[in-house]
mmCIF file of C-alpha atoms and ligand atoms in Angstrom:
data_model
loop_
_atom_site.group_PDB
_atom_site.id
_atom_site.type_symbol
_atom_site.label_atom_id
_atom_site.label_comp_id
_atom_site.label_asym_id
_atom_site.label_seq_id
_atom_site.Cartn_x
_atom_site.Cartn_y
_atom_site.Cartn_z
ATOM 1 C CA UNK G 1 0.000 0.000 0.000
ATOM 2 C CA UNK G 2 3.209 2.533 0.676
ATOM 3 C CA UNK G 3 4.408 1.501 -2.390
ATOM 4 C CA UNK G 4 1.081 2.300 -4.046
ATOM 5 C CA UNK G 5 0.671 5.449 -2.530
ATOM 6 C CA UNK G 6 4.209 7.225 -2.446
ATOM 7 C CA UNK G 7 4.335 10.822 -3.853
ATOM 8 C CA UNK G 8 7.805 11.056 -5.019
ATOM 9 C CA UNK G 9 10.023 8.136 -6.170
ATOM 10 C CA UNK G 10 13.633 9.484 -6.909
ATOM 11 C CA UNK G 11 15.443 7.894 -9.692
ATOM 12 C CA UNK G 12 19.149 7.311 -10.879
ATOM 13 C CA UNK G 13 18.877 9.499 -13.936
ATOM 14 C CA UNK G 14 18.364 12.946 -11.543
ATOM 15 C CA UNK G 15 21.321 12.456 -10.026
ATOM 16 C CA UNK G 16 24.542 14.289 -10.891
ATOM 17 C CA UNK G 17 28.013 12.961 -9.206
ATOM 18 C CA UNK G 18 30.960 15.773 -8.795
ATOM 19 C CA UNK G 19 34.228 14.648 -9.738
ATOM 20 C CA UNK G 20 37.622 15.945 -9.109
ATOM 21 C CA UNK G 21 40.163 15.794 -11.109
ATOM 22 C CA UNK G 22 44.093 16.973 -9.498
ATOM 23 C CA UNK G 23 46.667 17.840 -12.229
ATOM 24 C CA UNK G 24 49.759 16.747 -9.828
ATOM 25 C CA UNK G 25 48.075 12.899 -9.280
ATOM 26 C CA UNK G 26 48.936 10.183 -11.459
ATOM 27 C CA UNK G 27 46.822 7.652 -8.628
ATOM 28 C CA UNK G 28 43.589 8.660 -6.710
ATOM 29 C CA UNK G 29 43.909 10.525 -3.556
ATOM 30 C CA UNK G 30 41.360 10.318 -0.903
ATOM 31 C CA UNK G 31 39.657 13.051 0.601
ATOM 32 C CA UNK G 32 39.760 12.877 4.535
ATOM 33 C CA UNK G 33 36.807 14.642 5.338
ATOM 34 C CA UNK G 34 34.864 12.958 2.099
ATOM 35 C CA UNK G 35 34.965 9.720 3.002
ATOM 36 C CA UNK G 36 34.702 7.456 -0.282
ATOM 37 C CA UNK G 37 35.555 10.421 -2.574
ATOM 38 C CA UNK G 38 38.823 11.152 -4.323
ATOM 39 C CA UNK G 39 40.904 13.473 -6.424
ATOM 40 C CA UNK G 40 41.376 11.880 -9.968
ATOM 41 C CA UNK G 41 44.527 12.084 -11.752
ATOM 42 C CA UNK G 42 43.481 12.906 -15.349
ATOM 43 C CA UNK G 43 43.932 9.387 -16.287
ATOM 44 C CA UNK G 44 41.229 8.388 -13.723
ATOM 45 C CA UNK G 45 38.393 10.355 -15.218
ATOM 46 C CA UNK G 46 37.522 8.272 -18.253
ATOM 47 C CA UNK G 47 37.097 5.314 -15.951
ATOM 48 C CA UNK G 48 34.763 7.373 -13.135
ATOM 49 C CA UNK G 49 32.749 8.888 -16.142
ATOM 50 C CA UNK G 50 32.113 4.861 -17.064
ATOM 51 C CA UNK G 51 31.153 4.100 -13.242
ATOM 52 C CA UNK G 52 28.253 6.802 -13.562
ATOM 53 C CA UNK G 53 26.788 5.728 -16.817
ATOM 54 C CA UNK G 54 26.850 2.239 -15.670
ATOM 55 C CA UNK G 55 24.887 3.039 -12.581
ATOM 56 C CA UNK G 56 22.437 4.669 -14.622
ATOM 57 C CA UNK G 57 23.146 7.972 -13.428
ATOM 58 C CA UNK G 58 22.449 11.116 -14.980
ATOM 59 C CA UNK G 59 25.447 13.643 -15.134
ATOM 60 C CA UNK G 60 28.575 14.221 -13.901
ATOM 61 C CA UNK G 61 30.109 17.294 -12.889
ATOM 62 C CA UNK G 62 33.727 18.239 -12.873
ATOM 63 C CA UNK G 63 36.363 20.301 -10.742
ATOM 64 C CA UNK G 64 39.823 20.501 -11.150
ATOM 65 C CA UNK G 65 42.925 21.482 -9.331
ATOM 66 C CA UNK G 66 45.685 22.924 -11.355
ATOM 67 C CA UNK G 67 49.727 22.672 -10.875
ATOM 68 C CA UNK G 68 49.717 26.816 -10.905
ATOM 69 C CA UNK G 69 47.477 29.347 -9.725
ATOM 70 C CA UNK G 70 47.628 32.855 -10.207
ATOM 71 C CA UNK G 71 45.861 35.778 -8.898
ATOM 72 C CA UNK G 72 43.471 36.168 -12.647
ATOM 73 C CA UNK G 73 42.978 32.171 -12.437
ATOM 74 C CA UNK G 74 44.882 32.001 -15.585
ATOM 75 C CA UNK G 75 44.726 28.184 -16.333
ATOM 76 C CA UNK G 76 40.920 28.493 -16.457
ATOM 77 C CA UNK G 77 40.763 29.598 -19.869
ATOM 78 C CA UNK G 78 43.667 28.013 -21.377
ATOM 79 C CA UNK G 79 42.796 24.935 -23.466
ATOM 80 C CA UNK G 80 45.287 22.675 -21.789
ATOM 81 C CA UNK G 81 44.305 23.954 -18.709
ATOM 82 C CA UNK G 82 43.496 20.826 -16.521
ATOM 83 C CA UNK G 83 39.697 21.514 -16.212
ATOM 84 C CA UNK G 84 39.415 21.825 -19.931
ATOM 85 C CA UNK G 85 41.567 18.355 -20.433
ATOM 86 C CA UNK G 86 39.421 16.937 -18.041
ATOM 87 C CA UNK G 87 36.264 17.713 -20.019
ATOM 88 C CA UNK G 88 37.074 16.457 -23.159
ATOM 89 C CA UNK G 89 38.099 13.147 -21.220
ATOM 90 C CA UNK G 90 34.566 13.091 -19.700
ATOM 91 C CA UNK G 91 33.068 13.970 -22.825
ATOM 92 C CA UNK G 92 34.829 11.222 -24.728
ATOM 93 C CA UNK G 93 33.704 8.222 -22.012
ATOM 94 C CA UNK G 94 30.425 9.779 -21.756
ATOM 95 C CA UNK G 95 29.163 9.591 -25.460
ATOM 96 C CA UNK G 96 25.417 9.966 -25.307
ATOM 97 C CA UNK G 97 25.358 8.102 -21.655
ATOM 98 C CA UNK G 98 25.945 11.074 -19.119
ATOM 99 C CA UNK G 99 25.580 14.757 -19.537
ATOM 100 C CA UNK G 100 29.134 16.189 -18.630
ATOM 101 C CA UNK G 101 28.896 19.522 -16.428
ATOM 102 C CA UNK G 102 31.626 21.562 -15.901
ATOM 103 C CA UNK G 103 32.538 24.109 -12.884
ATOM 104 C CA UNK G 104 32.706 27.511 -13.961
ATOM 105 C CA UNK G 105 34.527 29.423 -11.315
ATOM 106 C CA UNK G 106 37.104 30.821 -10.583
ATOM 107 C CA UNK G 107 38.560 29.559 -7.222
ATOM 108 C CA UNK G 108 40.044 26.632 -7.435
ATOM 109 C CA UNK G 109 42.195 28.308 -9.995
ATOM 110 C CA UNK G 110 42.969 32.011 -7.825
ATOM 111 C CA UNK G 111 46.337 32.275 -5.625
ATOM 112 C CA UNK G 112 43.872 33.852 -2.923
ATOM 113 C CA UNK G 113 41.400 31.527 -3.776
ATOM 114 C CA UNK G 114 38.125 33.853 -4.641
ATOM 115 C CA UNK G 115 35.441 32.901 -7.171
ATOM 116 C CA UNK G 116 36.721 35.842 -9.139
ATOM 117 C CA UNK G 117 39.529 39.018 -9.630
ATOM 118 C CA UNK G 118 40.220 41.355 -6.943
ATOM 119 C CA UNK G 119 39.930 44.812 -7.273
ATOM 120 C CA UNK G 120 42.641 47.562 -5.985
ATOM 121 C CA UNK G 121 41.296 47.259 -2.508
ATOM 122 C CA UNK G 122 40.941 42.871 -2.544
ATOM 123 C CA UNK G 123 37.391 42.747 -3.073
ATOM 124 C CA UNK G 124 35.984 40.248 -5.911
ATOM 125 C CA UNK G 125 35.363 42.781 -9.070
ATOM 126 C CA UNK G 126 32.154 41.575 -10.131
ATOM 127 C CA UNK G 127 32.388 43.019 -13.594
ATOM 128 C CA UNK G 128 35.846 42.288 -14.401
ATOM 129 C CA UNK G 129 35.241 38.545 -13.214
ATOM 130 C CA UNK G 130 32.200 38.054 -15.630
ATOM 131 C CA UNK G 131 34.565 38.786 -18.230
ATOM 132 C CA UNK G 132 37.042 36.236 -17.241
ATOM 133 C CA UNK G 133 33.935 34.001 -16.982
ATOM 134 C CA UNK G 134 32.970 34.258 -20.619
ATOM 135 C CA UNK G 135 36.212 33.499 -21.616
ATOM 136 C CA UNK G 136 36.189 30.093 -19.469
ATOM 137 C CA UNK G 137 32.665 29.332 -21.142
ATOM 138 C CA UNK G 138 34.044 29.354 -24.534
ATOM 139 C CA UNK G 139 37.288 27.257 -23.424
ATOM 140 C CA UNK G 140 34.901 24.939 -21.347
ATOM 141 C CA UNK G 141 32.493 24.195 -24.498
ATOM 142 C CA UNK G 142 35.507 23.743 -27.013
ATOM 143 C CA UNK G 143 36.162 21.232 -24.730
ATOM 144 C CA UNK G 144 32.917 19.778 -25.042
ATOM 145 C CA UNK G 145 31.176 20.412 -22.148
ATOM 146 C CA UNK G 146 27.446 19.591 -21.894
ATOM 147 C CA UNK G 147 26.246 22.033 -19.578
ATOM 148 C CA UNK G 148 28.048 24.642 -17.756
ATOM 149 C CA UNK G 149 28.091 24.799 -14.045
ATOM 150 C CA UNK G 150 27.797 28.633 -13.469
ATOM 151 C CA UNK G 151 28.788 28.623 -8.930
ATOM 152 C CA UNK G 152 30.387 31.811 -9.422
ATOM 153 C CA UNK G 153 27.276 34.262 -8.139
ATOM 154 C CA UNK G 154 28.413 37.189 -10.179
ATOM 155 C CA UNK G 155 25.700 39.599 -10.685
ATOM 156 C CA UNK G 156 25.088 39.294 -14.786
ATOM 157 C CA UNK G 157 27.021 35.941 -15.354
ATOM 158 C CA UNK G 158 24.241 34.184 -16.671
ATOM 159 C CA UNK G 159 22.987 36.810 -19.562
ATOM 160 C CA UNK G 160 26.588 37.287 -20.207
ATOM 161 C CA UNK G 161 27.822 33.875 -20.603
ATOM 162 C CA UNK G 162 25.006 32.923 -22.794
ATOM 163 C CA UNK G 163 25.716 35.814 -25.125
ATOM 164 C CA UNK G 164 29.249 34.882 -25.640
ATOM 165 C CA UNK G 165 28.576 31.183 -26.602
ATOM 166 C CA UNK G 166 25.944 31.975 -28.932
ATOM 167 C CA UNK G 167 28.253 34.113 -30.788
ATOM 168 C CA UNK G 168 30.546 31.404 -30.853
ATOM 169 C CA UNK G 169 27.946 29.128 -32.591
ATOM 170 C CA UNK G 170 27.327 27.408 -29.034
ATOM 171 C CA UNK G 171 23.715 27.371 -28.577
ATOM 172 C CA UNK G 172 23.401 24.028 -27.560
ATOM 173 C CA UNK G 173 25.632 23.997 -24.665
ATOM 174 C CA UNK G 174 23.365 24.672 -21.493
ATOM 175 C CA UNK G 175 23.643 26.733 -18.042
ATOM 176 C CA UNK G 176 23.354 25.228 -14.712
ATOM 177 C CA UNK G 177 23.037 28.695 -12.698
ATOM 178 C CA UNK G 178 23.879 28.307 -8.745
ATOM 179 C CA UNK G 179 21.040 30.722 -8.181
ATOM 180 C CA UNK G 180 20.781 30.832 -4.753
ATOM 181 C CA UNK G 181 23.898 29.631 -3.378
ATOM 182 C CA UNK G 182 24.382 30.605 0.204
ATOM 183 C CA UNK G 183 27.227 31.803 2.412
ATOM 184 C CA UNK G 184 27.432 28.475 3.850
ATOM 185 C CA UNK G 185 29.600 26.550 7.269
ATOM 186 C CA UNK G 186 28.855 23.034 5.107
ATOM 187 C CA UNK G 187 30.967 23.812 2.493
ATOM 188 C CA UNK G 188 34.000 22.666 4.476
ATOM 189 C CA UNK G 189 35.130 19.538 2.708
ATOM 190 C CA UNK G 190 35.246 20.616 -0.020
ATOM 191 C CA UNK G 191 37.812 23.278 0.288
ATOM 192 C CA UNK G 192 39.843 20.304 1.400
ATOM 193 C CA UNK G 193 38.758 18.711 -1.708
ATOM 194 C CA UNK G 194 39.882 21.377 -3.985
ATOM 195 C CA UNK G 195 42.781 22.294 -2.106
ATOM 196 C CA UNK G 196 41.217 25.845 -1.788
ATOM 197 C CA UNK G 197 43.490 28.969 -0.748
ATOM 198 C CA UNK G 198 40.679 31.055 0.715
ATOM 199 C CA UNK G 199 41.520 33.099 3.154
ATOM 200 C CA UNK G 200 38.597 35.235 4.676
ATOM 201 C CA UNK G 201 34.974 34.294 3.644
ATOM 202 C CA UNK G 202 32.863 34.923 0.534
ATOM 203 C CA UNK G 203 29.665 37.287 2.069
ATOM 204 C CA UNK G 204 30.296 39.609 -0.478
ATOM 205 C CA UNK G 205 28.987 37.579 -3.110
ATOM 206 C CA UNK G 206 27.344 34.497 -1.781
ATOM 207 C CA UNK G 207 23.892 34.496 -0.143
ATOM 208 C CA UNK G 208 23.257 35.449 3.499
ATOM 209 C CA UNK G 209 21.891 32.322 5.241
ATOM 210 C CA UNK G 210 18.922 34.359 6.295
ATOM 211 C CA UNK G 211 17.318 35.660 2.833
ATOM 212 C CA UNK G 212 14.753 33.362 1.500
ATOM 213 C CA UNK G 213 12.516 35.317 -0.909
ATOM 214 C CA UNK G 214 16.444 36.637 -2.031
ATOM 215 C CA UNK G 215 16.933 33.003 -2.752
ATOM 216 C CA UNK G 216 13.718 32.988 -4.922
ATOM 217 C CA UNK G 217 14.533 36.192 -6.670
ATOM 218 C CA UNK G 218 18.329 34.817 -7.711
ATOM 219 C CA UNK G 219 16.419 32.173 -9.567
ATOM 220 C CA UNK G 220 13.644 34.243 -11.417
ATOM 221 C CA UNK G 221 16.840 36.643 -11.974
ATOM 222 C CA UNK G 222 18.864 33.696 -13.675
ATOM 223 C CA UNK G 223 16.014 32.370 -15.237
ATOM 224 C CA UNK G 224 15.141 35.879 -17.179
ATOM 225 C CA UNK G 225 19.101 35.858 -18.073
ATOM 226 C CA UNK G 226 18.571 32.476 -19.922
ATOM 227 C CA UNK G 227 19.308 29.953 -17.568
ATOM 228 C CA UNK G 228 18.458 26.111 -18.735
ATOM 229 C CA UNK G 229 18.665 24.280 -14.587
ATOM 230 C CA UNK G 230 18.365 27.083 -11.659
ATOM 231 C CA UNK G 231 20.232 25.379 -8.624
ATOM 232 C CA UNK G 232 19.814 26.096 -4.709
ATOM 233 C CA UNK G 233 22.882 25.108 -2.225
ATOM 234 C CA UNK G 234 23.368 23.833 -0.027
ATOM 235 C CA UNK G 235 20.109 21.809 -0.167
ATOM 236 C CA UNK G 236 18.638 20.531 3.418
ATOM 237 C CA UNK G 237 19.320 23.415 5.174
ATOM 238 C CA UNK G 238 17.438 25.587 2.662
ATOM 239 C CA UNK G 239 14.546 23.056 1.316
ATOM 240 C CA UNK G 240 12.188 26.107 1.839
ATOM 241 C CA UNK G 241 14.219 27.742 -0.380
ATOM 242 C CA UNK G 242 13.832 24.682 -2.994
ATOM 243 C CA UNK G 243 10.272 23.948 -2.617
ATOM 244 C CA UNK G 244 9.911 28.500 -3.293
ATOM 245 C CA UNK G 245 11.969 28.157 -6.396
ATOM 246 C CA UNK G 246 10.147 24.917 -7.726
ATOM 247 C CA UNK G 247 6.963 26.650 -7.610
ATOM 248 C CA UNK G 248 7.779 29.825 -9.323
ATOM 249 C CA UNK G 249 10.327 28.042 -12.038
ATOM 250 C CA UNK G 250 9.708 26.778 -15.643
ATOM 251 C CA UNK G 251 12.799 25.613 -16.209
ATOM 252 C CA UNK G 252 14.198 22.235 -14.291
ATOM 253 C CA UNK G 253 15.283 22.792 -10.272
ATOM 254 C CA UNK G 254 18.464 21.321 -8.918
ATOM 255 C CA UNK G 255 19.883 20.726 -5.459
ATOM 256 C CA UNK G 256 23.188 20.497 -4.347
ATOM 257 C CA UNK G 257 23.412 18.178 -1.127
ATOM 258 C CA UNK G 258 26.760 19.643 -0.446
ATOM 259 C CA UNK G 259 29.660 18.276 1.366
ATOM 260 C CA UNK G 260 29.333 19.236 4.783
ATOM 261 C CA UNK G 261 25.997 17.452 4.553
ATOM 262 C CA UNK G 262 27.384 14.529 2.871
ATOM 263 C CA UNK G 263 30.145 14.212 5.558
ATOM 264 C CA UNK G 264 27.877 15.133 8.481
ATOM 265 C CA UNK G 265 26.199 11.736 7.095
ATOM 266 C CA UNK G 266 29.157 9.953 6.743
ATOM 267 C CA UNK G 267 30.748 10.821 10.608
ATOM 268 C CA UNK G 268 27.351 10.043 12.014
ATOM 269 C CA UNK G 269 27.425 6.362 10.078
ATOM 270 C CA UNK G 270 30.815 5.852 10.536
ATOM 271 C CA UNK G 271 30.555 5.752 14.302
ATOM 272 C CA UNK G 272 27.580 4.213 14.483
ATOM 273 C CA UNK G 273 24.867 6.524 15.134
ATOM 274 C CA UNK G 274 22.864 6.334 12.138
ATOM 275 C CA UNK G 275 22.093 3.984 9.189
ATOM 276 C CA UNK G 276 23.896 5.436 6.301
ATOM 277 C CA UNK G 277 22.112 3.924 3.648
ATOM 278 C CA UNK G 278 18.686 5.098 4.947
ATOM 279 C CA UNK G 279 20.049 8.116 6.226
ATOM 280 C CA UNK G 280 21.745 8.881 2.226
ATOM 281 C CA UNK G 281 18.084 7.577 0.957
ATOM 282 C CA UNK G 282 15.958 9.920 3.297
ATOM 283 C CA UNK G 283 17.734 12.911 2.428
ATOM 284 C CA UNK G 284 17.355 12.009 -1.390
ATOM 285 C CA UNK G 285 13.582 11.515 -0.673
ATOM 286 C CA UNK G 286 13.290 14.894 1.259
ATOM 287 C CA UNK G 287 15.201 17.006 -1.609
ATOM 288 C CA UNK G 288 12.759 15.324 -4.342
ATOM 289 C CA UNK G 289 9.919 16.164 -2.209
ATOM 290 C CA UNK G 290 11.024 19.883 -1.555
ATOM 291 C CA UNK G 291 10.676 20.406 -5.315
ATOM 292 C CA UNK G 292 14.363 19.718 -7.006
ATOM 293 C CA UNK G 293 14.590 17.144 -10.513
ATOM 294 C CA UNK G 294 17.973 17.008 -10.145
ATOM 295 C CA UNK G 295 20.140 16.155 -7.130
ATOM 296 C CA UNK G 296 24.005 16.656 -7.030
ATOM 297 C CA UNK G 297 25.761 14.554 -4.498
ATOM 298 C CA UNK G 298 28.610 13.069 -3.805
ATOM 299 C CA UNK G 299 26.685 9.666 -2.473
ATOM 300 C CA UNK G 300 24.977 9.023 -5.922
ATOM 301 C CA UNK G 301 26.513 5.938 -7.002
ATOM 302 C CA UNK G 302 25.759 4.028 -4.083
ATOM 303 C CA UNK G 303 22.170 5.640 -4.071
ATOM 304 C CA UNK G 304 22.078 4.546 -7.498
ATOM 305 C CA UNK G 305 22.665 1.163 -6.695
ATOM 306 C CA UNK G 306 20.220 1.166 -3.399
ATOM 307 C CA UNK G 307 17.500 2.837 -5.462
ATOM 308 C CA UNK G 308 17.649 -0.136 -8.183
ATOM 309 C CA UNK G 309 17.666 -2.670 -5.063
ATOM 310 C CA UNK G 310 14.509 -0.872 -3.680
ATOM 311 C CA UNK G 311 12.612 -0.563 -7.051
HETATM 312 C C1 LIG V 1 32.837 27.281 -5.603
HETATM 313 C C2 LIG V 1 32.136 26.070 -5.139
HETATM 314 C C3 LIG V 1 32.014 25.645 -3.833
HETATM 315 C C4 LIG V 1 31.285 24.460 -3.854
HETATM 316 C C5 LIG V 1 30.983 24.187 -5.173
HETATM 317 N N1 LIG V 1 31.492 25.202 -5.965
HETATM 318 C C6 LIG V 1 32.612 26.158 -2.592
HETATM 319 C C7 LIG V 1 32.419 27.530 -2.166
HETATM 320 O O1 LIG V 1 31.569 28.270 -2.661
HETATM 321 O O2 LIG V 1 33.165 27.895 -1.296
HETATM 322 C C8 LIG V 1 30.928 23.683 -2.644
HETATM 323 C C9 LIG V 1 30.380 22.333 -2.872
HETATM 324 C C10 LIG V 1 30.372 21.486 -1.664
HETATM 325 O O3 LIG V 1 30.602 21.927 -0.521
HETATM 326 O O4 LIG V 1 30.108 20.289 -1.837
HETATM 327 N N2 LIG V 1 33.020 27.327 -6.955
#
């Protein structure tokens, strides 16, 4: 009769697995505070891009760590920069499997670590970043990217992004926009993941934990600028946030179960306190119900796997 009855009944194909991909590796690394995650070498991808379409899931989306940063995120743009190598890997192993998402930021390739350039004073130039951002969406969709992953929050990005591809004959490639991405404590792990060089916080361009109709009002602004997938992270903590932006959206909703949640999962299981695999499934269940069609966590291969044992 539960069976019979059940409102929402997530499925493989809306989940979207975040790789990372190190250019100094030539074997995985593990992330401490990820537990079951790792940073690829470049040689690693093709085989991680297989695991996902094998599981049946829907999309993959990639990070990278370069060799050399700089303070204008240099390697970013440059076509055998390791992001953009790691694309055309992914693109390669996906073939018409997996949609391949790429990140299109700047921090992980920054000396100071910031999502964009500084101005005189060491605050993020919005204006001057989105510039450096269209130039990364062209090298990203030579590459071959899919869909780009747009986590910067620049004010503009999205309208200004999507001009510069079209004019490059790249209409097809689509924008994920991190609409309402908040100023968030659970993004922890993944600066280990990334090796991230931040120093200070990012309040003056991500969200203030506090705003939801802001969060709502990101999204209808990203949607008017053209975006294809409006995202809200981190997810659980914000499911109000969601469950606004599903209602008001015509275009698909995503959710980014980030990894602070993921690892506050994966301490709590690890020591006993609570069942991961339910625990992994519940959240799932919650961020479907909330309103999101497409999931991004770092759990979605084995939830691929439990959801095919459940079905
Ligand atoms: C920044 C970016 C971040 C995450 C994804 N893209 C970190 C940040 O904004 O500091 C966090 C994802 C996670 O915690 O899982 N480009």
């Amino acid at each position: 009769m539960r069976r019979l009855v059940r409102e929402v009944r997530p499925h493989a194909a809306q989940l979207v697995l975040p790789l990372f991909v190190h250019e100094d590796l030539d074997a995985p690394r593990p992330i401490t505070s990820l537990p079951g995650v790792e940073q690829l070498p470049l040689s690693g991808v093709r085989a991680a891009v297989e695991a996902a379409a094998e599981a049946g899931i829907g999309g993959v989306m990639l990070f990278a760590i370069p060799s050399v940063r700089d303070a204008e995120g240099s390697a970013a743009c440059e076509s055998d920069g390791i992001l953009n190598l790691a694309i055309a890997e992914a693109v390669a192993a996906a073939g018409d499997q997996v949609v391949v998402m790429a990140d299109l930021c700047l921090d992980e390739f920054t000396d100071h670590g910031h999502c964009g350039v500084l101005d005189a004073r060491g605050n993020v130039h919005n204006d001057a970043t989105v510039l450096v951002y269209q130039r990364m969406a062209l090298a990203q969709a030579r590459a071959g990217a899919h869909v780009l992953g747009l986590s910067g929050m620049m004010d503009g990005q999205v309208a200004a992004i999507r001009d510069a591809l079209d004019e490059e004959g790249f209409e097809s490639v689509s924008l994920l926009a991190y609409a309402a991405k908040y100023a968030s404590a659970f993004y922890g792990p993944f600066r280990e993941a990334v090796d991230s060089q931040l120093q200070g916080d990012r309040r003056t361009y991500q969200m203030d934990p506090a705003n939801r109709r802001e969060g709502a009002l990101e999204a209808a602004l990203d949607e008017a600028e053209g975006a294809d997938i409006v995202m809200v992270k981190p997810a659980l903590p914000y499911l109000d946030v969601v469950a606004d932006v599903a209602a008001q959206s015509s275009v698909p909703v995503a959710a980014y179960h980030v990894s602070g949640e993921y690892a506050q999962i994966e301490a709590a299981a690890a020591n006993g306190w609570i069942d991961r695999r339910a625990s992994h499934l519940e959240a799932l269940t919650s961020m479907v119900r909330a309103g999101a069609d497409i999931v991004v966590t770092y759990a979605a291969l084995d939830l691929a796997a439990w959801l095919k044992e459940d079905a």
